[in-house]
Coordinates of C-alpha atoms and ligand atoms in Angstrom, one line a residue:
M217 CA 2.0 24.2 35.3
I218 CA -1.4 23.8 33.9
I219 CA -3.7 26.8 34.0
V220 CA -7.3 25.8 33.4
L221 CA -9.3 28.8 32.1
K222 CA -12.9 29.6 33.0
Q223 CA -15.4 28.6 30.3
Q224 CA -16.6 32.2 29.6
I225 CA -13.2 33.9 29.8
S226 CA -12.9 37.0 27.7
E227 CA -10.1 37.5 25.1
K228 CA -8.8 40.4 27.2
H229 CA -8.4 38.3 30.3
K230 CA -6.8 35.5 28.4
E231 CA -4.2 37.8 27.0
A232 CA -3.6 39.3 30.4
I233 CA -2.8 35.9 31.8
R234 CA -0.6 35.0 28.9
S235 CA 1.5 38.2 29.2
F236 CA 1.8 37.8 33.0
L237 CA 3.3 34.3 32.5
V238 CA 5.5 35.4 29.6
E239 CA 6.9 38.3 31.7
K240 CA 7.7 35.8 34.5
G241 CA 9.8 33.8 31.9
Y242 CA 7.4 31.1 30.9
T243 CA 6.6 29.7 27.5
V244 CA 2.9 29.5 27.1
K245 CA 1.0 27.0 25.0
E246 CA -2.8 27.2 24.6
I247 CA -4.5 23.8 24.4
I248 CA -8.1 23.7 23.4
G249 CA -9.6 20.4 24.6
Q250 CA -13.1 19.0 24.2
E251 CA -14.1 20.0 27.7
E252 CA -11.8 22.8 28.7
T253 CA -9.2 25.3 27.4
I254 CA -5.9 25.4 29.2
F255 CA -2.6 27.2 29.1
G256 CA 0.4 25.0 29.6
A257 CA 3.2 27.1 31.0
V258 CA 6.8 25.8 31.1
G259 CA 10.0 27.5 32.0
Q260 CA 12.9 27.6 34.3
S261 CA 11.5 30.1 36.7
T262 CA 9.4 29.2 39.7
I263 CA 6.6 31.3 41.1
D264 CA 4.0 30.8 43.8
I265 CA 1.0 29.3 41.9
R266 CA -1.3 31.3 44.1
E267 CA -0.2 34.4 42.1
V268 CA -1.6 32.8 38.9
Q269 CA -4.7 31.4 40.7
M270 CA -5.8 35.0 41.6
L271 CA -5.8 36.2 38.0
E272 CA -9.2 37.0 36.4
G273 CA -10.5 34.1 34.3
V274 CA -8.4 31.4 35.9
A275 CA -10.4 28.4 37.0
S276 CA -7.6 26.4 38.6
V277 CA -3.8 25.9 38.5
V278 CA -2.3 22.5 38.6
P279 CA 1.5 22.0 38.8
I280 CA 2.8 19.3 36.4
S281 CA 4.5 16.7 38.6
K282 CA 6.4 14.9 35.8
P283 CA 9.9 16.2 34.6
Y284 CA 8.5 16.1 31.1
K285 CA 5.9 18.8 30.9
L286 CA 4.8 19.5 27.3
A287 CA 4.9 15.8 26.5
S288 CA 2.9 14.7 29.5
R289 CA -0.7 13.4 29.6
E290 CA -1.2 15.7 32.6
L291 CA -0.9 18.7 30.4
K292 CA -2.9 17.3 27.5
K293 CA -5.5 14.6 28.0
E294 CA -6.4 14.0 24.3
D295 CA -4.2 12.1 21.9
T296 CA -2.0 14.2 19.7
I297 CA -2.5 13.6 16.0
V298 CA 0.7 14.2 14.1
T299 CA 0.3 15.3 10.5
V300 CA 3.0 14.3 8.0
G301 CA 2.2 15.6 4.6
N302 CA -1.3 14.2 4.0
V303 CA -0.9 11.4 6.5
K304 CA -2.1 11.4 10.1
I305 CA -0.5 9.4 12.9
G306 CA -2.2 8.8 16.2
G307 CA -5.8 8.4 17.5
N308 CA -7.7 5.5 15.9
R309 CA -5.5 5.0 12.9
I310 CA -2.5 2.8 12.1
A311 CA 0.1 4.4 9.9
I312 CA 2.6 2.1 8.2
M313 CA 6.0 3.5 7.2
A314 CA 8.2 1.4 5.0
G315 CA 11.2 1.4 2.8
P316 CA 14.9 0.4 2.7
C317 CA 17.3 1.0 5.5
A318 CA 19.3 3.2 3.2
V319 CA 18.7 4.9 -0.1
E320 CA 21.3 3.2 -2.3
S321 CA 20.4 4.6 -5.8
R322 CA 17.6 6.4 -7.6
E323 CA 16.4 3.2 -9.1
Q324 CA 16.4 1.2 -5.9
I325 CA 14.3 3.8 -3.9
M326 CA 11.9 4.2 -6.9
T327 CA 11.4 0.4 -7.1
I328 CA 10.9 -0.1 -3.4
A329 CA 8.6 3.0 -3.1
A330 CA 6.4 1.6 -5.8
S331 CA 6.0 -1.8 -4.1
V332 CA 5.4 -0.5 -0.5
R333 CA 2.9 2.1 -1.8
E334 CA 1.1 -0.6 -3.7
A335 CA 0.9 -2.8 -0.6
G336 CA -0.5 0.1 1.5
A337 CA 2.4 1.9 3.2
V338 CA 1.7 5.6 3.8
I339 CA 5.2 7.0 4.5
L340 CA 8.4 6.2 2.7
R341 CA 11.5 5.7 4.7
G342 CA 15.2 5.6 3.6
G343 CA 18.4 6.7 5.2
A344 CA 20.7 9.1 3.5
F345 CA 23.0 9.7 6.5
K346 CA 23.7 6.3 8.1
P347 CA 25.1 6.2 11.7
R348 CA 27.0 2.9 11.4
T349 CA 28.8 1.0 14.1
S350 CA 31.8 0.6 11.8
P351 CA 33.5 3.7 10.1
Y352 CA 34.2 1.3 7.2
A353 CA 30.5 0.5 6.5
F354 CA 28.4 2.4 4.0
Q355 CA 27.7 5.8 5.3
G356 CA 24.8 6.8 3.0
L357 CA 24.5 8.9 -0.1
G358 CA 24.0 12.2 1.7
E359 CA 22.2 15.0 0.0
E360 CA 22.1 13.0 -3.3
G361 CA 20.1 10.3 -1.4
L362 CA 17.7 12.9 -0.1
K363 CA 17.0 14.1 -3.7
Y364 CA 16.1 10.5 -4.7
L365 CA 14.0 10.0 -1.6
K366 CA 12.0 13.1 -2.3
E367 CA 11.6 12.2 -6.0
A368 CA 10.3 8.7 -5.1
G369 CA 8.0 10.2 -2.4
Q370 CA 6.5 12.6 -4.9
A371 CA 6.2 10.0 -7.7
Y372 CA 4.1 7.7 -5.4
G373 CA 2.3 10.4 -3.4
M374 CA 4.0 9.5 -0.1
P375 CA 5.5 11.8 2.5
V376 CA 9.1 10.8 3.4
T377 CA 11.2 10.4 6.5
T378 CA 14.9 10.1 7.0
E379 CA 17.5 10.2 9.7
I380 CA 19.4 13.4 10.6
V381 CA 22.8 13.0 12.3
N382 CA 24.3 16.4 12.1
P383 CA 22.5 19.5 13.6
S384 CA 23.9 21.8 10.9
D385 CA 22.1 19.7 8.2
A386 CA 18.6 20.5 9.6
P387 CA 17.8 23.6 7.4
M388 CA 19.1 21.8 4.2
M389 CA 17.1 18.7 5.0
T390 CA 13.8 20.5 5.4
K391 CA 13.8 21.1 1.6
Y392 CA 13.6 17.3 0.9
I393 CA 11.7 15.6 3.7
D394 CA 8.4 15.6 5.5
M395 CA 9.5 14.2 8.8
F396 CA 12.9 14.0 10.6
Q397 CA 14.0 10.8 12.2
I398 CA 16.2 10.9 15.3
G399 CA 18.0 7.6 15.5
A400 CA 18.4 5.5 18.6
R401 CA 22.1 6.4 18.9
N402 CA 21.3 10.1 18.9
M403 CA 18.3 10.1 21.2
Q404 CA 20.2 12.1 23.8
N405 CA 22.2 14.3 21.3
F406 CA 20.6 17.4 22.8
E407 CA 22.1 19.8 20.3
L408 CA 20.6 17.7 17.5
L409 CA 17.2 17.6 19.3
K410 CA 17.2 21.4 19.6
A411 CA 18.2 22.0 16.0
V412 CA 15.4 19.6 14.7
G413 CA 12.8 21.0 17.2
K414 CA 13.5 24.5 15.9
T415 CA 12.4 23.5 12.4
G416 CA 8.9 22.9 13.8
M417 CA 8.6 19.9 11.5
P418 CA 7.3 16.4 12.5
V419 CA 9.9 14.2 14.1
L420 CA 10.1 10.4 14.6
L421 CA 12.0 9.9 17.8
K422 CA 13.5 6.5 18.2
R423 CA 14.1 5.2 21.7
G424 CA 17.8 5.1 22.7
L425 CA 19.4 1.7 22.9
C426 CA 19.8 2.0 26.7
A427 CA 17.2 4.7 27.4
T428 CA 14.5 4.4 30.1
I429 CA 11.0 5.4 29.1
E430 CA 11.4 8.6 31.1
E431 CA 14.7 9.5 29.4
W432 CA 13.0 8.9 26.1
L433 CA 10.1 11.3 27.0
M434 CA 12.7 13.9 28.2
A435 CA 14.2 13.7 24.7
A436 CA 10.7 14.4 23.3
E437 CA 10.5 17.3 25.7
Y438 CA 13.6 18.8 24.2
L439 CA 12.1 18.7 20.8
M440 CA 8.8 20.2 22.0
A441 CA 10.5 22.9 24.1
S442 CA 12.5 23.9 21.0
G443 CA 9.5 24.4 18.8
T444 CA 7.7 21.4 17.4
D445 CA 4.6 19.7 18.9
Q446 CA 4.6 17.1 16.1
V447 CA 6.5 14.2 17.8
V448 CA 6.0 10.5 17.1
L449 CA 7.8 8.1 19.5
C450 CA 9.2 4.9 18.2
E451 CA 10.0 1.8 20.2
R452 CA 12.8 0.0 18.4
G453 CA 14.2 -2.5 20.9
I454 CA 16.6 -1.9 23.8
R455 CA 19.9 -3.5 24.7
T456 CA 19.6 -6.3 27.2
Y457 CA 21.8 -9.3 28.0
E458 CA 19.9 -11.4 25.4
R459 CA 21.8 -11.8 22.1
A460 CA 19.4 -14.1 20.2
T461 CA 17.9 -11.0 18.7
R462 CA 19.6 -7.8 17.7
N463 CA 17.8 -6.0 20.5
T464 CA 15.0 -6.8 22.8
L465 CA 11.6 -5.4 21.7
D466 CA 10.0 -3.8 24.7
V467 CA 6.4 -4.3 23.6
S468 CA 5.1 -3.3 27.1
A469 CA 6.6 0.1 26.6
I470 CA 3.7 0.8 24.2
P471 CA 0.8 0.8 26.7
V472 CA 3.1 2.3 29.4
V473 CA 4.1 5.3 27.2
Q474 CA 0.5 5.8 26.1
K475 CA -0.5 6.4 29.7
M476 CA 2.4 8.8 30.2
T477 CA 2.2 11.0 27.1
H478 CA -0.4 12.2 24.6
L479 CA 2.1 11.7 21.8
P480 CA 1.6 8.8 19.4
V481 CA 3.9 5.8 19.7
I482 CA 4.8 3.4 16.9
G483 CA 7.1 0.4 16.7
D484 CA 10.1 -0.6 14.6
P485 CA 10.1 -4.4 14.4
S486 CA 13.1 -4.5 12.0
H487 CA 15.8 -2.9 14.2
A488 CA 14.3 -4.6 17.3
T489 CA 14.8 -8.1 16.0
G490 CA 17.4 -7.8 13.3
M491 CA 15.9 -10.9 11.6
R492 CA 13.4 -10.9 8.7
D493 CA 11.4 -13.9 10.0
M494 CA 10.6 -12.1 13.2
V495 CA 9.5 -8.8 11.7
S496 CA 5.9 -9.9 10.9
P497 CA 5.0 -11.5 14.2
M498 CA 6.5 -8.6 16.1
S499 CA 4.6 -6.2 13.9
L500 CA 1.4 -7.8 14.9
A501 CA 2.4 -7.8 18.6
L502 CA 3.1 -4.1 18.4
I503 CA -0.2 -3.3 16.8
A504 CA -2.0 -5.6 19.2
S505 CA -0.4 -3.7 22.1
G506 CA -1.8 -0.4 20.9
A507 CA 0.9 1.1 18.7
S508 CA -0.2 3.8 16.3
G509 CA 1.9 2.4 13.5
L510 CA 5.1 0.8 12.4
I511 CA 8.3 1.6 10.5
V512 CA 9.4 -1.5 8.6
E513 CA 12.5 -2.1 6.5
V514 CA 11.7 -3.5 3.0
H515 CA 14.2 -4.2 0.2
N516 CA 13.7 -5.5 -3.3
N517 CA 17.0 -7.4 -3.1
P518 CA 17.9 -7.8 0.6
E519 CA 20.9 -10.1 -0.1
K520 CA 22.6 -7.2 -1.9
A521 CA 21.4 -4.5 0.5
F522 CA 24.2 -2.0 1.6
S523 CA 22.8 -2.2 5.2
D524 CA 20.4 -4.2 7.3
G525 CA 19.7 -6.7 4.6
P526 CA 19.0 -9.6 7.0
Q527 CA 16.2 -7.8 8.7
S528 CA 14.6 -6.3 5.5
L529 CA 11.4 -7.9 4.3
Y530 CA 10.9 -9.0 0.7
P531 CA 8.2 -7.0 -0.9
S532 CA 5.9 -10.1 -1.0
Q533 CA 6.4 -10.5 2.8
F534 CA 5.5 -6.9 3.3
E535 CA 2.4 -7.3 1.2
K536 CA 1.3 -10.3 3.3
L537 CA 2.0 -8.4 6.5
M538 CA -0.2 -5.5 5.3
R539 CA -3.1 -7.9 4.7
D540 CA -2.6 -9.3 8.2
L541 CA -2.5 -5.8 9.7
Q542 CA -5.7 -5.0 7.8
A543 CA -7.5 -7.9 9.6
L544 CA -5.9 -7.0 13.0
S545 CA -6.8 -3.3 12.7
A546 CA -10.5 -4.1 13.0
V547 CA -9.9 -6.2 16.1
V548 CA -8.2 -3.4 17.9
G549 CA -10.9 -1.0 16.7
K550 CA -8.6 1.1 14.4
S551 CA -8.3 1.6 10.7
L552 CA -5.2 1.5 8.6
E553 CA -4.3 4.9 7.4
R554 CA -4.6 5.3 3.6
I555 CA -3.3 7.8 1.2
P556 CA -4.3 10.1 -0.1
R557 CA -6.4 10.8 2.9
L558 CA -9.4 13.0 2.7
Q559 CA -9.5 16.3 4.6
A560 CA -12.6 18.4 4.4
S561 CA -10.4 21.4 5.0
S562 CA -8.0 20.7 2.1
L563 CA -10.7 20.8 -0.6
P564 CA -10.5 24.0 -2.5
D565 CA -13.6 26.0 -1.7
A566 CA -13.6 28.1 -4.8
Q567 CA -14.7 25.0 -6.8
V568 CA -17.7 24.2 -4.7
A569 CA -21.0 26.0 -4.6
V570 CA -21.6 25.6 -0.9
S571 CA -21.0 28.2 1.8
A572 CA -17.4 28.4 3.0
S573 CA -18.6 28.0 6.6
S574 CA -19.9 24.5 5.9
D575 CA -16.6 23.4 4.5
L576 CA -15.5 21.6 7.6
I577 CA -18.8 20.3 8.7
V578 CA -19.9 16.7 8.4
A579 CA -23.5 15.8 9.2
F580 CA -24.6 12.5 10.8
Q581 CA -27.8 11.0 12.3
G582 CA -27.8 10.6 16.1
E583 CA -26.4 12.4 19.1
R584 CA -22.8 13.4 19.8
G585 CA -20.7 10.3 20.5
A586 CA -22.7 8.1 18.1
Y587 CA -21.0 5.4 16.0
S588 CA -21.5 7.6 12.9
E589 CA -19.4 10.3 14.6
L590 CA -16.7 7.8 15.1
A591 CA -16.8 7.0 11.4
I592 CA -16.4 10.7 10.7
R593 CA -13.4 11.0 12.9
R594 CA -11.8 8.0 11.1
A595 CA -12.5 9.3 7.6
F596 CA -11.8 12.9 8.1
D597 CA -10.1 14.3 11.1
E598 CA -10.4 14.6 14.9
T599 CA -11.0 18.4 14.5
T600 CA -13.7 18.1 11.9
Q601 CA -16.9 19.9 13.0
V602 CA -19.9 17.6 13.1
L603 CA -23.6 18.3 12.8
P604 CA -25.8 15.9 14.7
C605 CA -29.2 15.4 12.9
P606 CA -32.4 13.9 14.2
S607 CA -33.0 11.6 11.2
F608 CA -31.3 10.2 8.1
S609 CA -33.4 12.4 5.9
S610 CA -32.3 15.5 7.8
V611 CA -28.7 14.5 7.1
F612 CA -29.5 14.6 3.4
D613 CA -31.3 18.0 3.9
A614 CA -28.3 19.4 5.7
V615 CA -26.1 18.5 2.8
M616 CA -28.5 19.8 0.2
Q617 CA -29.0 23.1 2.0
G618 CA -25.2 23.6 2.4
K619 CA -25.4 23.4 6.2
A620 CA -22.8 20.6 6.0
A621 CA -20.3 19.8 3.2
Y622 CA -20.6 16.0 3.7
G623 CA -22.9 13.5 5.3
M624 CA -21.9 10.2 6.9
I625 CA -24.6 7.6 6.5
P626 CA -24.6 3.9 7.5
V627 CA -25.6 1.6 4.7
E628 CA -24.8 -1.9 5.9
N629 CA -24.1 -3.8 9.1
T630 CA -22.5 -7.2 9.1
L631 CA -25.1 -8.5 11.6
G632 CA -28.2 -6.4 10.8
G633 CA -27.8 -6.2 7.0
T634 CA -28.6 -3.3 4.7
L635 CA -30.1 0.0 6.0
Y636 CA -32.7 0.4 3.2
E637 CA -33.8 3.8 4.3
N638 CA -30.4 5.3 3.2
L639 CA -30.4 3.5 -0.2
D640 CA -33.9 4.9 -0.7
L641 CA -32.8 8.4 0.3
L642 CA -29.9 8.2 -2.2
D643 CA -32.4 7.3 -4.9
R644 CA -34.6 10.3 -4.0
H645 CA -31.7 12.8 -4.1
P646 CA -30.3 13.0 -7.6
A647 CA -28.1 15.9 -6.7
I648 CA -26.3 13.9 -4.1
Q649 CA -23.3 11.6 -4.8
V650 CA -21.5 8.9 -2.8
V651 CA -17.8 9.8 -2.7
G652 CA -16.4 7.6 0.0
E653 CA -16.9 4.7 2.3
Q654 CA -15.8 4.1 5.9
Q655 CA -16.0 0.9 7.9
I656 CA -15.9 0.7 11.6
R657 CA -16.0 -2.1 14.1
I658 CA -18.9 -1.8 16.5
I659 CA -17.8 -2.3 20.0
H660 CA -20.5 -2.0 22.6
N661 CA -19.9 -1.1 26.2
L662 CA -21.9 -0.9 29.4
I663 CA -21.8 2.7 30.4
A664 CA -23.1 4.3 33.6
L665 CA -22.5 7.3 35.9
P666 CA -19.2 7.5 37.6
G667 CA -19.3 5.4 40.8
A668 CA -22.1 3.1 39.5
K669 CA -21.7 -0.7 40.2
K670 CA -22.6 -3.4 37.7
E671 CA -24.5 -5.5 40.2
E672 CA -26.6 -2.5 41.2
I673 CA -27.8 -1.7 37.7
R674 CA -31.6 -2.2 37.3
E675 CA -32.3 -0.7 33.9
I676 CA -30.2 -0.8 30.7
Y677 CA -31.1 1.6 27.8
S678 CA -30.0 1.3 24.2
H679 CA -31.1 1.2 20.6
P680 CA -33.0 -2.1 20.0
Q681 CA -30.1 -3.2 17.7
G682 CA -27.6 -2.5 20.5
L683 CA -29.6 -4.5 23.0
A684 CA -30.0 -7.4 20.5
Q685 CA -26.3 -7.4 19.8
C686 CA -25.5 -7.8 23.5
A687 CA -28.2 -10.4 24.2
Q688 CA -25.7 -13.0 25.6
F689 CA -24.2 -10.5 28.0
L690 CA -27.6 -9.2 29.2
Q691 CA -28.8 -12.7 29.8
N692 CA -25.7 -14.2 31.4
E693 CA -24.4 -11.2 33.4
M694 CA -27.2 -8.7 33.8
A695 CA -30.2 -10.9 34.4
H696 CA -31.0 -8.6 37.4
A697 CA -31.6 -5.6 35.0
Q698 CA -34.3 -4.8 32.6
A699 CA -33.4 -3.9 28.9
I700 CA -35.2 -0.8 27.7
P701 CA -35.2 0.2 24.1
F702 CA -34.1 3.8 23.3
F703 CA -34.1 5.6 20.0
D704 CA -30.3 6.0 19.8
T705 CA -27.2 4.5 21.5
A706 CA -25.4 7.7 22.3
G707 CA -28.7 9.4 23.2
A708 CA -29.3 6.6 25.8
V709 CA -26.0 7.7 27.5
G710 CA -27.1 11.3 27.5
H711 CA -30.4 10.2 29.1
I712 CA -28.7 8.3 31.9
K713 CA -26.5 11.3 32.6
Q714 CA -29.5 13.6 32.7
V715 CA -31.5 11.5 35.1
G716 CA -28.4 11.1 37.3
D717 CA -29.4 7.6 38.6
T718 CA -26.6 5.2 39.3
T719 CA -28.9 2.2 38.9
K720 CA -29.4 2.9 35.2
A721 CA -26.9 2.1 32.5
A722 CA -26.7 2.4 28.7
I723 CA -25.1 0.4 25.9
A724 CA -23.1 2.5 23.4
G725 CA -19.6 3.2 22.0
V726 CA -16.6 4.6 23.9
P727 CA -17.0 8.1 22.3
A728 CA -20.5 8.5 23.8
A729 CA -19.1 7.8 27.3
K730 CA -16.4 10.3 26.7
V731 CA -18.7 13.0 25.4
H732 CA -20.9 12.7 28.5
G733 CA -18.1 12.1 31.1
M734 CA -19.5 8.7 32.0
E735 CA -17.8 5.5 33.2
I736 CA -17.4 2.3 31.2
L737 CA -18.4 -0.5 33.5
Q738 CA -17.6 -3.2 30.9
E739 CA -16.0 -3.1 27.5
G740 CA -16.7 -5.2 24.4
I741 CA -20.0 -6.7 25.6
E742 CA -21.3 -7.6 22.1
S743 CA -22.1 -11.2 21.5
N744 CA -20.4 -11.3 18.1
S745 CA -17.2 -9.4 17.8
R746 CA -17.3 -9.5 14.0
N747 CA -19.7 -6.6 14.0
Y748 CA -18.9 -4.0 11.4
T749 CA -20.9 -1.1 10.0
R750 CA -20.1 0.4 6.6
F751 CA -20.9 4.0 5.9
Y752 CA -21.1 6.1 2.8
I753 CA -19.7 9.6 2.6
I754 CA -22.1 11.7 0.6
C755 CA -22.0 15.3 -0.7
R756 CA -23.5 17.5 -3.3
E757 CA -22.7 16.6 -6.9
E758 CA -20.7 19.8 -7.5
R759 CA -18.3 19.0 -4.6
S760 CA -17.9 15.3 -5.6
A761 CA -15.4 15.8 -8.4
V762 CA -13.1 17.8 -6.1
Y763 CA -13.3 15.1 -3.5
R764 CA -12.6 12.3 -5.9
S765 CA -9.7 14.2 -7.5
S766 CA -7.7 13.3 -4.4
V767 CA -8.5 9.6 -4.2
A768 CA -8.0 6.6 -6.4
V769 CA -11.6 5.2 -6.9
N770 CA -12.1 1.5 -7.3
R771 CA -15.9 1.0 -6.7
A772 CA -19.2 2.3 -8.1
S773 CA -22.7 2.3 -6.8
L774 CA -25.5 2.1 -9.3
N775 CA -29.2 2.2 -9.3
F776 CA -31.2 0.9 -12.2
T777 CA -34.6 -0.3 -13.4
V778 CA -35.0 -2.9 -16.2
P779 CA -37.9 -3.7 -18.6
D780 CA -40.6 -6.1 -17.3
R781 CA -39.6 -9.2 -19.4
P782 CA -37.8 -12.5 -18.9
G783 CA -34.1 -12.3 -18.4
S784 CA -33.8 -8.5 -18.3
L785 CA -32.0 -8.3 -14.9
F786 CA -29.9 -11.3 -15.9
E787 CA -28.8 -9.5 -19.1
A788 CA -27.9 -6.3 -17.2
L789 CA -25.7 -8.3 -14.8
L790 CA -24.2 -10.2 -17.7
V791 CA -22.8 -6.8 -18.9
L792 CA -20.8 -6.6 -15.7
T793 CA -19.5 -10.2 -16.2
K794 CA -18.5 -9.5 -19.8
H795 CA -16.3 -6.6 -18.8
G796 CA -14.7 -8.4 -15.9
L797 CA -16.5 -6.2 -13.2
N798 CA -16.8 -8.0 -9.9
M799 CA -20.2 -7.3 -8.4
K800 CA -20.0 -6.8 -4.6
K801 CA -23.6 -6.1 -3.6
L802 CA -27.1 -6.5 -5.1
E803 CA -30.3 -5.3 -3.5
S804 CA -33.8 -4.8 -4.9
R805 CA -36.1 -2.0 -3.7
P806 CA -39.8 -1.3 -4.4
I807 CA -40.4 1.7 -6.6
P808 CA -42.6 4.2 -4.7
G809 CA -45.9 4.7 -6.5
K810 CA -45.4 1.6 -8.8
P811 CA -46.7 -1.4 -6.9
W812 CA -44.7 -4.6 -7.5
E813 CA -42.0 -2.9 -9.5
Y814 CA -38.5 -2.8 -8.3
S815 CA -35.3 -0.9 -8.8
F816 CA -31.9 -2.6 -8.4
F817 CA -29.0 -1.4 -6.4
V818 CA -25.6 -2.7 -7.4
E819 CA -22.1 -2.1 -6.1
T820 CA -19.3 -3.2 -8.5
E821 CA -15.6 -3.0 -8.7
L822 CA -14.4 -0.8 -11.6
G823 CA -12.1 -3.4 -13.2
D824 CA -9.5 -2.5 -15.7
A825 CA -9.1 1.0 -17.1
G826 CA -12.1 2.0 -19.2
A827 CA -14.1 -1.3 -18.4
F828 CA -16.6 0.4 -16.2
E829 CA -17.3 3.3 -18.7
T830 CA -17.9 0.8 -21.5
A831 CA -20.1 -1.4 -19.4
L832 CA -22.1 1.7 -18.3
E833 CA -22.8 2.6 -22.0
E834 CA -24.1 -0.9 -22.6
L835 CA -26.2 -0.9 -19.5
K836 CA -27.8 2.4 -20.5
A837 CA -29.0 0.7 -23.7
L838 CA -30.5 -2.2 -21.7
C839 CA -32.0 -0.5 -18.7
H840 CA -35.1 1.6 -18.4
S841 CA -33.2 4.1 -16.2
I842 CA -29.8 4.0 -14.7
R843 CA -27.9 6.3 -12.3
V844 CA -24.4 6.2 -10.9
L845 CA -24.9 7.0 -7.3
G846 CA -21.2 7.5 -6.9
T847 CA -17.7 6.2 -7.3
F848 CA -15.3 5.9 -4.4
T849 CA -12.4 4.0 -2.8
A850 CA -13.5 0.7 -1.1
N851 CA -11.3 -1.2 1.2
H852 CA -12.7 -4.7 0.9
Ligands
PEP977 C1 17.2 3.1 11.0 O1 16.0 3.4 11.1 O2 17.7 2.8 9.9 C2 18.1 3.1 12.2 C3 19.4 3.2 12.1 O3 17.4 2.9 13.3 P1 17.9 3.0 14.8 O4 18.3 4.4 15.0 O5 16.6 2.6 15.6 O6 19.0 2.0 15.0
MN978 MN1 18.4 0.1 9.3

C-alpha cells in the first residue's frame, strides 16, 4: 500500500508510522517525490487500511492494485534513475552499453573496450559465464574473464556489466563488476534473483524468451523485494512463430512498460534480431520508441567470435550507429549519456573555496521548470538542487558569492542566435570560468489548467521568443486567442496557475507544466523543430580545475582584443589555422567605455596535444589582451 504523508509531518510521527507497519510485518520504503513524501509498504500480511489511515501524520492510504508493488508507477510516479559507476540510466538520457557477447581473452576485451569507448559507449559488456543452448558450446572464461573485464573497464573508465548464472557466484562477482545482468533464460530463476537482489547492486534484467510483461515486472519485484532498487529492464526479443529473425523484438513493450513501472527500460537489438544488418535499424526503433538506452554486441573480429558473431557489429558499424543515435537523441528530446559524467556532489569539497552547503546547488535564470533547469538536470543530476535567479547577472552573483557552486547560462540558440548578455557577463567576471556545455532541444507546448479546452483559450502567454517560435501554430490553430508577451516561459505557466482561469494558456516546456501541476493541451507546437539552445556551465576559477579533472576537454572559449591596424584580427586567426585549430564560433562585441572598439569572442577546438597551448603563447604576443574564458567538452 501507499501511505501519503502530510506535508508538515514531524519526524516523531513518521517514525511511529514506520514502526507500526514494521511490527505488522511490512517492509517500508520512504520515497521523497517532488510533490509529496510517501511510504511504500509491502509484505505478506494484510491489515485493514483504516488502521493506517487513522495514524497521526497520514494524509491518505492507497492500496497498490498491481501484483508488482515496488516496481509499479502507482508507488513511485517519478522515473527512477539507476546509477552504475559514474553513469546514469533513465530520465532524459540515453545510455549505450556495448562490448562482445563473451570475454574471450584479455587482448580481445581490451581492444573492443577501446573502440566502443571511443565511439561513445558508456558501459562495457562481456559475458564470462555463458548460458549456451548446447553444452558443447563455449561456456565462458569464468572468473578469469571477470578479471579481464574489470581491467578493461578501468583502463577505459567504463563501468562493466556481465551475466550471472549461479546464485552462489554473486558475492565473488561483486568484486569485479558494476552491474549484474540476469539473462533471458534466467529471468524466472527466483533463487538467482534473490541472491542478486541481496547484493544491492544495479541489475540489468533481460525479459525472458516467453515472458509476458507482467511476469517480467514480477521478476523485477523479486530483485527489489530482496534489496536493490537499481533495476534496469531490457527488452531483448521474445519467442514467436516467426523464424526469420532469432527472436521477435517487441518494440511496443517499451512504451507499455514505461506506463507500468518507474524503472528505466532499454533494448537489446543484437539478441532480438540475431543478425548484424538489423541491429542498427532496430536500435533506432528502440530509441524512437522511448528506450533509455541499448545494449549492443560489438566484436573486432566477428567471423572468429566464440559466440554470437553473426549479430555482432563491426566497430565501424557501431561508430556509425552512435552518430545516428546522436542525431536521433535530439529528436526525442534526450541526450546521449557521456562519461565521465559530472556530478556536483562528487567533486571534492576540500579543494574548493566555496561553502559546502552550495556544493550541490546550480543557479539559473528564470523560474522553476525553465529550459535552463532542464539543462541542469541533463548535465548534472535529477536530484541536484537548483537556485532560480531573476536575471543572468544574478546567476553570476550567486556563483561569485558562493550561494551556488555552478551556473547554467544560455549562450546560443539555433534560431535566435547568440545571447550577447551572457558573453558580456563572462567578460566582466574574470574570476569565473566556463567548464562545460549542455545542449537541449527546445520543445514548446501549449499549457493550461487541468480541464481547459484548446478552443476555449482566449489568451496565450509566453516569452516573446516562445511566441515567435510558435507563430505558425498560433496563426493556424489559435487564431481565436491573443498572444501576450511575458518575461519568462515557465513564469507564464505560474501566472496562469495563479489566476486560475481556464481561458488562459501559456507556451513553455514540459517541466514547467509538471512543476505547476498543469495540463499539456498540445505538445511540440514550435514552427521549426530544429530548435536547440546551448548553455555554458560556469563556476568560480578555483573550482574549475577540479571539475575539469573529471572530463576530457576538447574546446576553448577565448576573448581577445587586437591592435587597431590592418590585418590584426586576420593575423590572430591565422595562428589558429597554423596550429590546426578548428574555429567553431566568432563574435565581436563593443568594449564598454571605448566607443567603436571591439573585443572578439572565439570558440576553438583544441587540436592535437599541445597545439592549443602553443597557439595561445603566439596569440598573447599578437593581441592587446587575451583571456581564456574556459576549456570544456563540446559535443558538436
Ligand atoms: C547476452 O547478453 O549475451 C545474452 C545471452 O542475452 P540473453 O540473455 O538476452 O539471451
Ligand atoms: Mn550474446
